[in-house]
PDB file of C-alpha atoms in Angstrom:
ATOM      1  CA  UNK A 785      19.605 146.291 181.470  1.00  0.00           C
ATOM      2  CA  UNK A 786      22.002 144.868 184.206  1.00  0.00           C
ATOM      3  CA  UNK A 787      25.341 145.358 183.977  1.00  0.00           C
ATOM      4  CA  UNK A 788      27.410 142.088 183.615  1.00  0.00           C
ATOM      5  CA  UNK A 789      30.880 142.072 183.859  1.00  0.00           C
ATOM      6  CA  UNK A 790      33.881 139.247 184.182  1.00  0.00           C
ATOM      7  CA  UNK A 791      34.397 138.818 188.131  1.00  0.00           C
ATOM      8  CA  UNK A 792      37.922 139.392 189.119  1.00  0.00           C
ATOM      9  CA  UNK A 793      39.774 140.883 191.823  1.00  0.00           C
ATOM     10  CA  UNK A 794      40.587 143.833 190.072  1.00  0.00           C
ATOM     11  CA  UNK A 795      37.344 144.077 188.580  1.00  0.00           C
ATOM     12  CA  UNK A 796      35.216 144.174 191.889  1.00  0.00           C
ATOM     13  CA  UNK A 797      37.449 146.537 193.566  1.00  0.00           C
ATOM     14  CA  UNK A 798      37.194 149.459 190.797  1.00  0.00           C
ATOM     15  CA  UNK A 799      33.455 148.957 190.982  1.00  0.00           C
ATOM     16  CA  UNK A 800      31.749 153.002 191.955  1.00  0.00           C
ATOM     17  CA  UNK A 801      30.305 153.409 195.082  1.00  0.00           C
ATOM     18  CA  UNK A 802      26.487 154.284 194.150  1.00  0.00           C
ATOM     19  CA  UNK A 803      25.889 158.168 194.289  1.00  0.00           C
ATOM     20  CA  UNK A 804      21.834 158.046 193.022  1.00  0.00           C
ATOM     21  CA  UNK A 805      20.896 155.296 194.836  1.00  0.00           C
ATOM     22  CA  UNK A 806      21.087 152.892 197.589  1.00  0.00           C
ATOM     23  CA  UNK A 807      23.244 150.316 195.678  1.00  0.00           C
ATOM     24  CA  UNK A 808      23.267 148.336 192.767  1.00  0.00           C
ATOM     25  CA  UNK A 809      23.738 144.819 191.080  1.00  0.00           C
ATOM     26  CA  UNK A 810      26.166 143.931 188.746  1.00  0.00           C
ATOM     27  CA  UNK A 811      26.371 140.388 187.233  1.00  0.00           C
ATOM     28  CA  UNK A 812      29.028 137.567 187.089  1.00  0.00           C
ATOM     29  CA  UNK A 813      29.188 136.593 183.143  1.00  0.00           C
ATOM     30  CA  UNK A 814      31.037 133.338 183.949  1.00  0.00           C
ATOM     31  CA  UNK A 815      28.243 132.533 187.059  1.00  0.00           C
ATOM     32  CA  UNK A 816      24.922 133.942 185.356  1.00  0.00           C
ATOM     33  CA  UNK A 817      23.493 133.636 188.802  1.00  0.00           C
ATOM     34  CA  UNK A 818      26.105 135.299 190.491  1.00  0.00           C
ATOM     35  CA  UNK A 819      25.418 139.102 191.717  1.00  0.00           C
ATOM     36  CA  UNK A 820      27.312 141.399 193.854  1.00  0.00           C
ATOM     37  CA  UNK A 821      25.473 144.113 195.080  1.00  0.00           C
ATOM     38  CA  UNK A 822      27.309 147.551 195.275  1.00  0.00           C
ATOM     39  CA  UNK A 823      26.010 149.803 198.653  1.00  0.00           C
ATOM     40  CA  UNK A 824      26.385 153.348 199.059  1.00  0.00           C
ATOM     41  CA  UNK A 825      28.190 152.285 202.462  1.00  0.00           C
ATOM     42  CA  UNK A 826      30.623 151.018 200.562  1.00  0.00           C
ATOM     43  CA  UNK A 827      29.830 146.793 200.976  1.00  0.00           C
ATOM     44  CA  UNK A 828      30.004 144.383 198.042  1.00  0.00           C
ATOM     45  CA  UNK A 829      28.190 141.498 198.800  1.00  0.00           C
ATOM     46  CA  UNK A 830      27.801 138.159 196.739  1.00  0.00           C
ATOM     47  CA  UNK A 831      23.959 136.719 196.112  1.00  0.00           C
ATOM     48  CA  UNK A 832      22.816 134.294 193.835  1.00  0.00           C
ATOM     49  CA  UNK A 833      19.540 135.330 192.162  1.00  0.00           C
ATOM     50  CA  UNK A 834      16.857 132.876 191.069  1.00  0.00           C
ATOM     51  CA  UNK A 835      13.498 132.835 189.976  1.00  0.00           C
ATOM     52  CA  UNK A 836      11.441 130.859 191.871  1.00  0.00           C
ATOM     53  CA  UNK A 837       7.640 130.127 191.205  1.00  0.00           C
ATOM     54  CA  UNK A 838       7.948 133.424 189.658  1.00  0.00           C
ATOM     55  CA  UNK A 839       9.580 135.077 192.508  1.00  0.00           C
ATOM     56  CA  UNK A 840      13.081 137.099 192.869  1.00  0.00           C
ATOM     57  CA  UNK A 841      15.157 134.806 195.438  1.00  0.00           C
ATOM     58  CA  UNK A 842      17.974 136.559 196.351  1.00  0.00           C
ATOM     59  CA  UNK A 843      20.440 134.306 198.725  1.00  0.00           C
ATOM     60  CA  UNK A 844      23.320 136.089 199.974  1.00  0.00           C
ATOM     61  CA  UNK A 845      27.022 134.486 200.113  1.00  0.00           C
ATOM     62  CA  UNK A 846      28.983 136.767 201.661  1.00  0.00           C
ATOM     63  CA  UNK A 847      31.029 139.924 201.837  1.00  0.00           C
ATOM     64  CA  UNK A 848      33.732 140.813 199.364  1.00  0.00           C
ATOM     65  CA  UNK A 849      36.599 140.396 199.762  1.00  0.00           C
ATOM     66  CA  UNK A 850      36.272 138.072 202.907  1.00  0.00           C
ATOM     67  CA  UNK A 851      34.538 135.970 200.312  1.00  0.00           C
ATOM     68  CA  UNK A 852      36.740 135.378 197.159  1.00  0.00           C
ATOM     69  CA  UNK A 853      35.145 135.332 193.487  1.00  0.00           C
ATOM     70  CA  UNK A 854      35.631 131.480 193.483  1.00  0.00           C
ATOM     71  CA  UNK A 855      34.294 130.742 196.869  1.00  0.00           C
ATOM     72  CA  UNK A 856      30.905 132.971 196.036  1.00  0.00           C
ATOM     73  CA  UNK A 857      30.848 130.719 192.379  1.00  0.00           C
ATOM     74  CA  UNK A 858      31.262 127.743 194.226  1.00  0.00           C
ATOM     75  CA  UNK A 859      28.418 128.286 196.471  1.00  0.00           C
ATOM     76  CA  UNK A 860      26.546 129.800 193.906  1.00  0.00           C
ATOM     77  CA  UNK A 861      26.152 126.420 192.151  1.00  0.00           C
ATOM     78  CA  UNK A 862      25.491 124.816 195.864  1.00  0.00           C
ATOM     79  CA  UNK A 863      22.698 127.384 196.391  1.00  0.00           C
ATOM     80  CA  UNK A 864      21.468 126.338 193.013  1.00  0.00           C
ATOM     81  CA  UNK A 865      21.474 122.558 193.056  1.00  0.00           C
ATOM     82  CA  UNK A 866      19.408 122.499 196.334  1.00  0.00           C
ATOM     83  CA  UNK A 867      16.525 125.042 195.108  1.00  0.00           C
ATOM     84  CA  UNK A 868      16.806 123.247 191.792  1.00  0.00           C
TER      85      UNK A 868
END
């Protein structure tokens, strides 16, 4: 199961650079939809993840922590009003 967590500064920034894999998702618990994805490289990027016709949509906000935790739940429920 995905891990879900309470976005915050402090939280993000202690998140472990992947050592098994490419990266990983964690999830925002106050923005469902709201994923950062955790690179080997060491980039944390916002998406917002949606099913769509039965599809993974992944839509990507931005880079953390260029983008801040509000910004990337702000556009989050942008991103989610226009694919409804």
């Amino acid at each position: 199961m995905a891990q879900r967590i309470n976005f915050t500064k402090a939280t993000l920034e202690k998140l472990l650079l992947p050592t098994d894999k490419a990266s990983y998702s964690v999830y925002d618990v106050q923005e469902p939809r709201l994923t950062i994805i955790v690179s080997r490289g060491g980039t944390k990027s916002f998406y917002v993840s949606k099913k769509v016709d039965g599809k993974a949509l992944k839509i990507k906000i931005g880079q953390f922590p260029e983008t801040t935790i509000e910004q990337a739940r702000i556009r989050t429920k942008q991103h989610l009003v226009a694919i409804g």
